[in-house]
Each structure stands twice: as structure tokens, then as C-alpha cells.
PDB file of C-alpha atoms in Angstrom:
ATOM      1  CA  MET A   1      -5.606 -58.641  37.898  1.00  0.00           C
ATOM      2  CA  ARG A   2      -1.881 -58.387  38.641  1.00  0.00           C
ATOM      3  CA  ARG A   3      -1.225 -59.003  34.946  1.00  0.00           C
ATOM      4  CA  LEU A   4      -3.490 -56.088  33.971  1.00  0.00           C
ATOM      5  CA  LEU A   5      -1.753 -53.764  36.425  1.00  0.00           C
ATOM      6  CA  GLN A   6       1.646 -54.739  35.022  1.00  0.00           C
ATOM      7  CA  LEU A   7       0.512 -54.026  31.475  1.00  0.00           C
ATOM      8  CA  ALA A   8      -0.926 -50.650  32.512  1.00  0.00           C
ATOM      9  CA  ALA A   9       2.299 -49.691  34.286  1.00  0.00           C
ATOM     10  CA  ALA A  10       4.361 -50.684  31.239  1.00  0.00           C
ATOM     11  CA  ALA A  11       2.149 -48.604  28.965  1.00  0.00           C
ATOM     12  CA  LEU A  12       2.486 -45.598  31.246  1.00  0.00           C
ATOM     13  CA  LEU A  13       6.262 -45.978  31.281  1.00  0.00           C
ATOM     14  CA  LEU A  14       6.434 -46.131  27.499  1.00  0.00           C
ATOM     15  CA  THR A  15       4.286 -43.009  27.242  1.00  0.00           C
ATOM     16  CA  THR A  16       6.549 -41.139  29.647  1.00  0.00           C
ATOM     17  CA  LEU A  17       9.731 -42.165  27.842  1.00  0.00           C
ATOM     18  CA  ALA A  18       8.391 -41.561  24.347  1.00  0.00           C
ATOM     19  CA  PRO A  19       9.972 -38.536  22.655  1.00  0.00           C
ATOM     20  CA  SER A  20       7.793 -35.435  22.476  1.00  0.00           C
ATOM     21  CA  TYR A  21       7.494 -33.430  19.308  1.00  0.00           C
ATOM     22  CA  ALA A  22       6.564 -29.766  19.280  1.00  0.00           C
ATOM     23  CA  LYS A  23       3.438 -29.004  17.309  1.00  0.00           C
ATOM     24  CA  PRO A  24       4.450 -27.205  14.135  1.00  0.00           C
ATOM     25  CA  LYS A  25       3.501 -23.556  14.106  1.00  0.00           C
ATOM     26  CA  GLU A  26       0.594 -22.678  11.893  1.00  0.00           C
ATOM     27  CA  LYS A  27       1.455 -20.457   8.989  1.00  0.00           C
ATOM     28  CA  ALA A  28       0.272 -16.882   9.289  1.00  0.00           C
ATOM     29  CA  GLN A  29      -2.954 -16.219   7.430  1.00  0.00           C
ATOM     30  CA  ARG A  30      -2.223 -14.794   4.008  1.00  0.00           C
ATOM     31  CA  GLU A  31      -3.660 -11.361   3.427  1.00  0.00           C
ATOM     32  CA  ASP A  32      -5.291 -11.972   0.090  1.00  0.00           C
ATOM     33  CA  VAL A  33      -6.550  -8.656  -1.272  1.00  0.00           C
ATOM     34  CA  GLU A  34      -5.758  -9.015  -4.974  1.00  0.00           C
ATOM     35  CA  TRP A  35      -9.402  -9.831  -5.720  1.00  0.00           C
ATOM     36  CA  LEU A  36     -10.238  -6.161  -5.047  1.00  0.00           C
ATOM     37  CA  TRP A  37      -8.550  -5.030  -8.267  1.00  0.00           C
ATOM     38  CA  GLN A  38     -11.310  -6.435 -10.483  1.00  0.00           C
ATOM     39  CA  TYR A  39     -13.699  -3.794  -9.103  1.00  0.00           C
ATOM     40  CA  GLY A  40     -11.464  -0.815  -9.834  1.00  0.00           C
ATOM     41  CA  PRO A  41     -11.994   1.632 -12.693  1.00  0.00           C
ATOM     42  CA  ASP A  42     -11.504   0.500 -16.284  1.00  0.00           C
ATOM     43  CA  ASP A  43     -12.403   1.664 -19.785  1.00  0.00           C
ATOM     44  CA  LYS A  44     -15.996   0.481 -19.341  1.00  0.00           C
ATOM     45  CA  ASN A  45     -16.538   1.563 -15.721  1.00  0.00           C
ATOM     46  CA  LYS A  46     -14.830   4.884 -15.041  1.00  0.00           C
ATOM     47  CA  GLU A  47     -16.139   4.974 -11.468  1.00  0.00           C
ATOM     48  CA  GLY A  48     -15.341   1.340 -10.750  1.00  0.00           C
ATOM     49  CA  ARG A  49     -17.923  -1.206  -9.575  1.00  0.00           C
ATOM     50  CA  GLU A  50     -18.533  -0.464  -5.897  1.00  0.00           C
ATOM     51  CA  ASN A  51     -22.010  -2.038  -5.902  1.00  0.00           C
ATOM     52  CA  ASP A  52     -20.637  -5.344  -7.177  1.00  0.00           C
ATOM     53  CA  LEU A  53     -17.764  -5.135  -4.703  1.00  0.00           C
ATOM     54  CA  ILE A  54     -19.898  -4.897  -1.562  1.00  0.00           C
ATOM     55  CA  GLN A  55     -21.986  -7.845  -2.800  1.00  0.00           C
ATOM     56  CA  ASP A  56     -18.913 -10.030  -3.318  1.00  0.00           C
ATOM     57  CA  ALA A  57     -18.882 -12.964  -0.885  1.00  0.00           C
ATOM     58  CA  HIS A  58     -15.333 -12.039   0.140  1.00  0.00           C
ATOM     59  CA  PHE A  59     -16.202  -8.497   1.205  1.00  0.00           C
ATOM     60  CA  ARG A  60     -17.696  -8.972   4.684  1.00  0.00           C
ATOM     61  CA  PRO A  61     -15.004 -11.483   5.789  1.00  0.00           C
ATOM     62  CA  PHE A  62     -12.434  -9.035   4.416  1.00  0.00           C
ATOM     63  CA  LEU A  63     -13.799  -6.250   6.640  1.00  0.00           C
ATOM     64  CA  GLU A  64     -13.895  -8.576   9.645  1.00  0.00           C
ATOM     65  CA  GLN A  65     -10.275  -9.601   9.101  1.00  0.00           C
ATOM     66  CA  PHE A  66      -8.863  -6.083   8.942  1.00  0.00           C
ATOM     67  CA  LEU A  67     -11.234  -3.911  11.006  1.00  0.00           C
ATOM     68  CA  THR A  68     -10.980  -5.114  14.605  1.00  0.00           C
ATOM     69  CA  ALA A  69     -11.113  -1.884  16.641  1.00  0.00           C
ATOM     70  CA  PRO A  70     -14.216  -1.105  18.732  1.00  0.00           C
ATOM     71  CA  GLN A  71     -16.366   1.907  17.779  1.00  0.00           C
ATOM     72  CA  THR A  72     -18.916   3.982  19.682  1.00  0.00           C
ATOM     73  CA  PHE A  73     -19.887   6.763  17.261  1.00  0.00           C
ATOM     74  CA  TRP A  74     -22.404   4.924  15.096  1.00  0.00           C
ATOM     75  CA  GLY A  75     -25.698   3.223  15.873  1.00  0.00           C
ATOM     76  CA  VAL A  76     -27.815   2.836  18.988  1.00  0.00           C
ATOM     77  CA  PRO A  77     -26.187   0.399  21.447  1.00  0.00           C
ATOM     78  CA  ILE A  78     -28.147  -2.818  22.057  1.00  0.00           C
ATOM     79  CA  ASN A  79     -27.646  -4.323  25.521  1.00  0.00           C
ATOM     80  CA  GLY A  80     -24.803  -1.869  25.995  1.00  0.00           C
ATOM     81  CA  LYS A  81     -22.994  -2.940  22.829  1.00  0.00           C
ATOM     82  CA  TYR A  82     -22.456  -0.879  19.706  1.00  0.00           C
ATOM     83  CA  LYS A  83     -22.230  -2.272  16.207  1.00  0.00           C
ATOM     84  CA  THR A  84     -18.886  -3.773  15.320  1.00  0.00           C
ATOM     85  CA  LEU A  85     -16.546  -1.760  13.135  1.00  0.00           C
ATOM     86  CA  PRO A  86     -17.001  -4.134  10.141  1.00  0.00           C
ATOM     87  CA  GLU A  87     -20.786  -3.721  10.423  1.00  0.00           C
ATOM     88  CA  THR A  88     -20.379   0.049  10.669  1.00  0.00           C
ATOM     89  CA  ALA A  89     -18.099   0.138   7.616  1.00  0.00           C
ATOM     90  CA  TYR A  90     -20.613  -1.919   5.645  1.00  0.00           C
ATOM     91  CA  ASP A  91     -23.407   0.521   6.614  1.00  0.00           C
ATOM     92  CA  TYR A  92     -21.292   3.480   5.487  1.00  0.00           C
ATOM     93  CA  LEU A  93     -20.551   1.875   2.113  1.00  0.00           C
ATOM     94  CA  SER A  94     -23.991   0.337   1.506  1.00  0.00           C
ATOM     95  CA  VAL A  95     -25.070   2.952  -1.056  1.00  0.00           C
ATOM     96  CA  PRO A  96     -22.474   2.783  -3.834  1.00  0.00           C
ATOM     97  CA  GLY A  97     -20.100   5.619  -4.529  1.00  0.00           C
ATOM     98  CA  SER A  98     -16.982   4.843  -6.539  1.00  0.00           C
ATOM     99  CA  VAL A  99     -13.792   2.792  -6.611  1.00  0.00           C
ATOM    100  CA  SER A 100     -10.723   4.757  -7.651  1.00  0.00           C
ATOM    101  CA  ALA A 101      -7.101   3.678  -8.059  1.00  0.00           C
ATOM    102  CA  ASP A 102      -3.901   5.657  -7.494  1.00  0.00           C
ATOM    103  CA  GLU A 103      -0.352   4.805  -8.560  1.00  0.00           C
ATOM    104  CA  ASN A 104      -1.388   1.244  -9.449  1.00  0.00           C
ATOM    105  CA  ARG A 105      -1.188   0.552  -5.697  1.00  0.00           C
ATOM    106  CA  TYR A 106      -3.957   2.235  -3.713  1.00  0.00           C
ATOM    107  CA  LEU A 107      -7.712   1.723  -3.897  1.00  0.00           C
ATOM    108  CA  SER A 108     -10.268   4.163  -2.493  1.00  0.00           C
ATOM    109  CA  ILE A 109     -13.815   2.834  -2.095  1.00  0.00           C
ATOM    110  CA  THR A 110     -16.601   5.277  -1.234  1.00  0.00           C
ATOM    111  CA  GLY A 111     -20.285   5.156  -0.364  1.00  0.00           C
ATOM    112  CA  HIS A 112     -22.818   6.409   2.137  1.00  0.00           C
ATOM    113  CA  VAL A 113     -25.448   5.171   4.581  1.00  0.00           C
ATOM    114  CA  PHE A 114     -28.794   4.081   3.148  1.00  0.00           C
ATOM    115  CA  ARG A 115     -31.237   7.022   3.114  1.00  0.00           C
ATOM    116  CA  PHE A 116     -28.731   9.332   4.818  1.00  0.00           C
ATOM    117  CA  ALA A 117     -26.219  10.702   2.311  1.00  0.00           C
ATOM    118  CA  PRO A 118     -24.340  12.958   4.803  1.00  0.00           C
ATOM    119  CA  ALA A 119     -23.024   9.843   6.589  1.00  0.00           C
ATOM    120  CA  ARG A 120     -20.285   9.040   4.091  1.00  0.00           C
ATOM    121  CA  GLY A 121     -17.665   6.309   4.204  1.00  0.00           C
ATOM    122  CA  LEU A 122     -14.266   5.696   2.642  1.00  0.00           C
ATOM    123  CA  LEU A 123     -12.299   2.460   2.592  1.00  0.00           C
ATOM    124  CA  TRP A 124      -8.663   2.959   1.597  1.00  0.00           C
ATOM    125  CA  VAL A 125      -6.347   0.030   0.886  1.00  0.00           C
ATOM    126  CA  ASP A 126      -2.626  -0.163   0.179  1.00  0.00           C
ATOM    127  CA  LEU A 127      -2.228  -3.306  -1.902  1.00  0.00           C
ATOM    128  CA  ASN A 128       1.560  -3.217  -1.971  1.00  0.00           C
ATOM    129  CA  GLY A 129       3.686  -5.841  -0.190  1.00  0.00           C
ATOM    130  CA  LYS A 130       2.624  -8.825   1.909  1.00  0.00           C
ATOM    131  CA  HIS A 131       1.075  -6.871   4.781  1.00  0.00           C
ATOM    132  CA  HIS A 132      -1.567  -4.385   3.705  1.00  0.00           C
ATOM    133  CA  LEU A 133      -2.563  -1.158   5.376  1.00  0.00           C
ATOM    134  CA  LEU A 134      -6.318  -0.681   5.376  1.00  0.00           C
ATOM    135  CA  VAL A 135      -8.143   2.394   6.666  1.00  0.00           C
ATOM    136  CA  PHE A 136     -11.851   2.981   7.178  1.00  0.00           C
ATOM    137  CA  ALA A 137     -12.924   6.627   7.434  1.00  0.00           C
ATOM    138  CA  ALA A 138     -16.388   7.911   8.280  1.00  0.00           C
ATOM    139  CA  ILE A 139     -17.952  11.376   8.322  1.00  0.00           C
ATOM    140  CA  ASP A 140     -20.364  11.679  11.257  1.00  0.00           C
ATOM    141  CA  TRP A 141     -22.830  14.522  11.696  1.00  0.00           C
ATOM    142  CA  THR A 142     -22.715  16.398  15.010  1.00  0.00           C
ATOM    143  CA  LYS A 143     -26.393  15.906  15.796  1.00  0.00           C
ATOM    144  CA  GLU A 144     -26.597  18.516  18.560  1.00  0.00           C
ATOM    145  CA  GLY A 145     -25.672  21.227  16.088  1.00  0.00           C
ATOM    146  CA  ARG A 146     -27.313  22.472  12.910  1.00  0.00           C
ATOM    147  CA  PRO A 147     -29.299  20.316  10.465  1.00  0.00           C
ATOM    148  CA  THR A 148     -27.473  18.731   7.549  1.00  0.00           C
ATOM    149  CA  THR A 149     -29.203  21.139   5.156  1.00  0.00           C
ATOM    150  CA  ASP A 150     -27.274  23.989   6.793  1.00  0.00           C
ATOM    151  CA  PRO A 151     -23.838  24.499   5.195  1.00  0.00           C
ATOM    152  CA  THR A 152     -22.434  25.386   8.629  1.00  0.00           C
ATOM    153  CA  ALA A 153     -23.482  22.060  10.173  1.00  0.00           C
ATOM    154  CA  GLU A 154     -20.487  20.405  11.822  1.00  0.00           C
ATOM    155  CA  TYR A 155     -19.086  16.937  11.213  1.00  0.00           C
ATOM    156  CA  THR A 156     -16.439  14.705  12.759  1.00  0.00           C
ATOM    157  CA  LEU A 157     -14.071  12.619  10.670  1.00  0.00           C
ATOM    158  CA  TRP A 158     -13.331   9.208  12.235  1.00  0.00           C
ATOM    159  CA  VAL A 159     -10.324   7.293  10.907  1.00  0.00           C
ATOM    160  CA  PHE A 160      -9.703   3.623  11.780  1.00  0.00           C
ATOM    161  CA  PRO A 161      -6.453   2.068  10.443  1.00  0.00           C
ATOM    162  CA  ASN A 162      -5.616  -1.612  10.950  1.00  0.00           C
ATOM    163  CA  ASP A 163      -2.079  -0.554  11.994  1.00  0.00           C
ATOM    164  CA  PRO A 164      -1.228   2.273  14.430  1.00  0.00           C
ATOM    165  CA  LEU A 165      -0.772   5.579  12.612  1.00  0.00           C
ATOM    166  CA  THR A 166       0.251   9.002  13.858  1.00  0.00           C
ATOM    167  CA  VAL A 167       0.288  12.562  12.577  1.00  0.00           C
ATOM    168  CA  GLU A 168       3.340  13.322  14.717  1.00  0.00           C
ATOM    169  CA  GLY A 169       6.952  13.263  13.584  1.00  0.00           C
ATOM    170  CA  PRO A 170       9.652  10.554  13.771  1.00  0.00           C
ATOM    171  CA  GLY A 171      10.115   8.830  17.119  1.00  0.00           C
ATOM    172  CA  SER A 172       6.414   8.800  17.943  1.00  0.00           C
ATOM    173  CA  GLY A 173       6.382   5.006  17.887  1.00  0.00           C
ATOM    174  CA  ALA A 174       3.936   4.550  15.015  1.00  0.00           C
ATOM    175  CA  GLN A 175       3.956   4.906  11.258  1.00  0.00           C
ATOM    176  CA  HIS A 176       3.181   8.399  10.018  1.00  0.00           C
ATOM    177  CA  VAL A 177      -0.077   8.766   8.126  1.00  0.00           C
ATOM    178  CA  PRO A 178       0.911   8.016   4.500  1.00  0.00           C
ATOM    179  CA  ALA A 179       0.813  10.889   2.039  1.00  0.00           C
ATOM    180  CA  ALA A 180      -1.273   8.741  -0.318  1.00  0.00           C
ATOM    181  CA  LEU A 181      -3.916   8.396   2.394  1.00  0.00           C
ATOM    182  CA  THR A 182      -4.116  12.129   3.105  1.00  0.00           C
ATOM    183  CA  LYS A 183      -4.388  12.715  -0.640  1.00  0.00           C
ATOM    184  CA  SER A 184      -7.349  10.350  -0.856  1.00  0.00           C
ATOM    185  CA  LEU A 185      -8.997  11.860   2.235  1.00  0.00           C
ATOM    186  CA  ALA A 186      -8.510  15.375   0.842  1.00  0.00           C
ATOM    187  CA  ARG A 187     -10.125  14.465  -2.473  1.00  0.00           C
ATOM    188  CA  TRP A 188     -13.006  12.672  -0.795  1.00  0.00           C
ATOM    189  CA  THR A 189     -13.850  15.254   1.886  1.00  0.00           C
ATOM    190  CA  ALA A 190     -13.788  18.067  -0.704  1.00  0.00           C
ATOM    191  CA  GLN A 191     -16.567  16.433  -2.731  1.00  0.00           C
ATOM    192  CA  PRO A 192     -19.919  18.192  -2.225  1.00  0.00           C
ATOM    193  CA  LEU A 193     -23.004  16.304  -1.148  1.00  0.00           C
ATOM    194  CA  PRO A 194     -24.991  15.188  -4.215  1.00  0.00           C
ATOM    195  CA  GLY A 195     -27.862  17.482  -5.073  1.00  0.00           C
ATOM    196  CA  SER A 196     -26.911  20.210  -2.607  1.00  0.00           C
ATOM    197  CA  GLY A 197     -23.466  21.450  -3.574  1.00  0.00           C
ATOM    198  CA  ILE A 198     -22.582  21.597   0.135  1.00  0.00           C
ATOM    199  CA  VAL A 199     -19.044  20.643   1.130  1.00  0.00           C
ATOM    200  CA  GLN A 200     -19.272  19.181   4.617  1.00  0.00           C
ATOM    201  CA  ASN A 201     -17.844  21.330   7.401  1.00  0.00           C
ATOM    202  CA  ILE A 202     -15.493  18.913   9.178  1.00  0.00           C
ATOM    203  CA  THR A 203     -14.459  20.581  12.431  1.00  0.00           C
ATOM    204  CA  HIS A 204     -13.074  17.598  14.349  1.00  0.00           C
ATOM    205  CA  ALA A 205     -11.038  14.530  13.443  1.00  0.00           C
ATOM    206  CA  VAL A 206     -10.305  11.424  15.504  1.00  0.00           C
ATOM    207  CA  LEU A 207      -7.578   8.919  14.633  1.00  0.00           C
ATOM    208  CA  VAL A 208      -8.306   5.588  16.362  1.00  0.00           C
ATOM    209  CA  ASP A 209      -5.685   2.956  17.204  1.00  0.00           C
ATOM    210  CA  PRO A 210      -6.444  -0.713  16.404  1.00  0.00           C
ATOM    211  CA  ASP A 211      -7.083  -1.277  20.136  1.00  0.00           C
ATOM    212  CA  GLY A 212      -9.715   1.466  20.153  1.00  0.00           C
ATOM    213  CA  THR A 213      -7.662   4.290  21.695  1.00  0.00           C
ATOM    214  CA  PRO A 214      -8.863   7.596  20.150  1.00  0.00           C
ATOM    215  CA  HIS A 215      -6.598  10.549  19.368  1.00  0.00           C
ATOM    216  CA  GLU A 216      -8.166  13.865  18.406  1.00  0.00           C
ATOM    217  CA  VAL A 217      -6.028  15.466  15.723  1.00  0.00           C
ATOM    218  CA  PRO A 218      -6.293  18.585  13.548  1.00  0.00           C
ATOM    219  CA  PRO A 219      -8.466  17.812  10.507  1.00  0.00           C
ATOM    220  CA  ALA A 220      -5.800  19.365   8.278  1.00  0.00           C
ATOM    221  CA  SER A 221      -3.303  16.719   9.421  1.00  0.00           C
ATOM    222  CA  LEU A 222      -5.513  14.126   7.692  1.00  0.00           C
ATOM    223  CA  GLY A 223      -5.925  16.079   4.468  1.00  0.00           C
ATOM    224  CA  VAL A 224      -9.108  17.961   5.345  1.00  0.00           C
ATOM    225  CA  HIS A 225      -8.775  21.528   4.106  1.00  0.00           C
ATOM    226  CA  ALA A 226     -10.592  24.517   5.543  1.00  0.00           C
ATOM    227  CA  ALA A 227     -13.345  25.888   3.368  1.00  0.00           C
ATOM    228  CA  ASP A 228     -14.110  29.438   2.323  1.00  0.00           C
ATOM    229  CA  ARG A 229     -17.357  30.583   3.893  1.00  0.00           C
ATOM    230  CA  LYS A 230     -19.506  32.924   1.851  1.00  0.00           C
ATOM    231  CA  THR A 231     -22.940  34.418   2.443  1.00  0.00           C
ATOM    232  CA  ASN A 232     -25.879  35.003   0.153  1.00  0.00           C
ATOM    233  CA  ASP A 233     -27.393  38.451  -0.387  1.00  0.00           C
ATOM    234  CA  ASP A 234     -29.766  37.873   2.544  1.00  0.00           C
ATOM    235  CA  GLY A 235     -26.836  37.214   4.887  1.00  0.00           C
ATOM    236  CA  ALA A 236     -27.410  33.473   5.158  1.00  0.00           C
ATOM    237  CA  ALA A 237     -24.458  31.130   4.838  1.00  0.00           C
ATOM    238  CA  ALA A 238     -23.865  29.867   1.338  1.00  0.00           C
ATOM    239  CA  PRO A 239     -22.498  26.383   0.519  1.00  0.00           C
ATOM    240  CA  LEU A 240     -18.863  25.940   1.502  1.00  0.00           C
ATOM    241  CA  ALA A 241     -16.305  25.839  -1.291  1.00  0.00           C
ATOM    242  CA  PRO A 242     -12.945  24.077  -0.944  1.00  0.00           C
ATOM    243  CA  ARG A 243      -9.789  26.136  -1.219  1.00  0.00           C
ATOM    244  CA  ASN A 244      -7.789  25.884  -4.395  1.00  0.00           C
TER     245      ASN A 244
END
């Protein structure tokens, strides 16, 4: 018994005196987004291949990696919890729109919610550099207002970047909204709803930090331009037309 205790004490002493080595730090996860390029526009597919993109096995994990903010504007909460932002983005892109490329650097992926075309989504990606800015934007109908068939129905633009963005000037503590993003948002929000010719009347815009903090901002600061409102001969509002 004494012999066993001596051996145990010696083992403990050796363990205490043994040099300790710090565990090597794990390498940061590589942001692999190059696979997106294959779905962009080409000579055969002028509008890109958005349907193939959302069915790619990489797509859902890609959304989950970059879109981590909470959201409360879409879906009925279950047990007090709303859908995650990646699930919301997938819903808003589930009916294919297009994939467009700008400056051999930016991709804009569009779509809308199944059986509800006014709920439109845009996924914008800056593929330059090692760290990529990704932004999900959604157009949400103000349900308490007019029906979507009314050109004066109001909508809110929700914008979720994976890095903090601001519409304010230098010294605000966050990167200013890139001009390439506002260009893409302007082009997208000016597109009329298919089959109706109605340009959605976006009256509010909310820029959301990655931690979920919302900031209401002027729609124009995100590229949304006011629309000219006209009336038909009977005095009813006619479809809105974007300014030139």
C-alpha cells in the first residue's frame, strides 16, 4: 500500500513539474464565397441562375455564416421566437429573380416569397478581399395600410449587413454604406412588380446592426428614390413611376 502511495505521489509531482504548452490558436474560418460566381450572368444566362444557386448545398450554410442578426419583421413567432434571419432570407429568395454582377466584384441576387410577390428580397455580396461584406435587404408590406394592389400601399425596406454600416458621415464609428450597395438597392427598388407595373411605395427604411440594433434612416440614404404620383382620369392613383 505504501508503495502504491509513493508511486502516486511521484506521478503527481511529475505532472506538476512537466512543462505546459499553450494550445495553438485555431485559424480563422476562411470566408469562401468564390463558388457564387458560377451562378452569375453569362452569354447563355443573361439573368444568371438564381434557382440553381438557392438549391446549391453551400447556400444555406453560407446564409447561416454571414446573417447572424435577429429579426422580428417576418413570420408569426412560435413560442415567442421569430424565424432566424437566414431562414427569412431564404424565404425572400425562394422564388427566383436574377443574379447580376457589377464591376467584376459585386453580386446582387434577387427573388421573392412563394405566392407573395410583393415580399421581395435582395442579397448583395462584395467578393473583394479576404473579408466579405454581405447585405440582405427585404421589402415588407405595411399590412395595416392599403392592399398591395393599391399603388399607394406603403412598404418598409429592411437592410441587414454582416458588418455595421451607417448613412452618417466620417467619425460615426462604422463604415459608410458603400456606393455600390446603394446603386444596387436603387436599381432593385425601382423595378415594378411583375404583371402590375406598380413600383412599390417605400416610405420607411431600417438599417439593422449585426447585433440586431435597428436604425430608422431616410429611404433615399439607401438608394430608394421618391416616385412621381399620377392619377387616372377617374382620380384614382395610377402606378408609381421612378424619377429619371
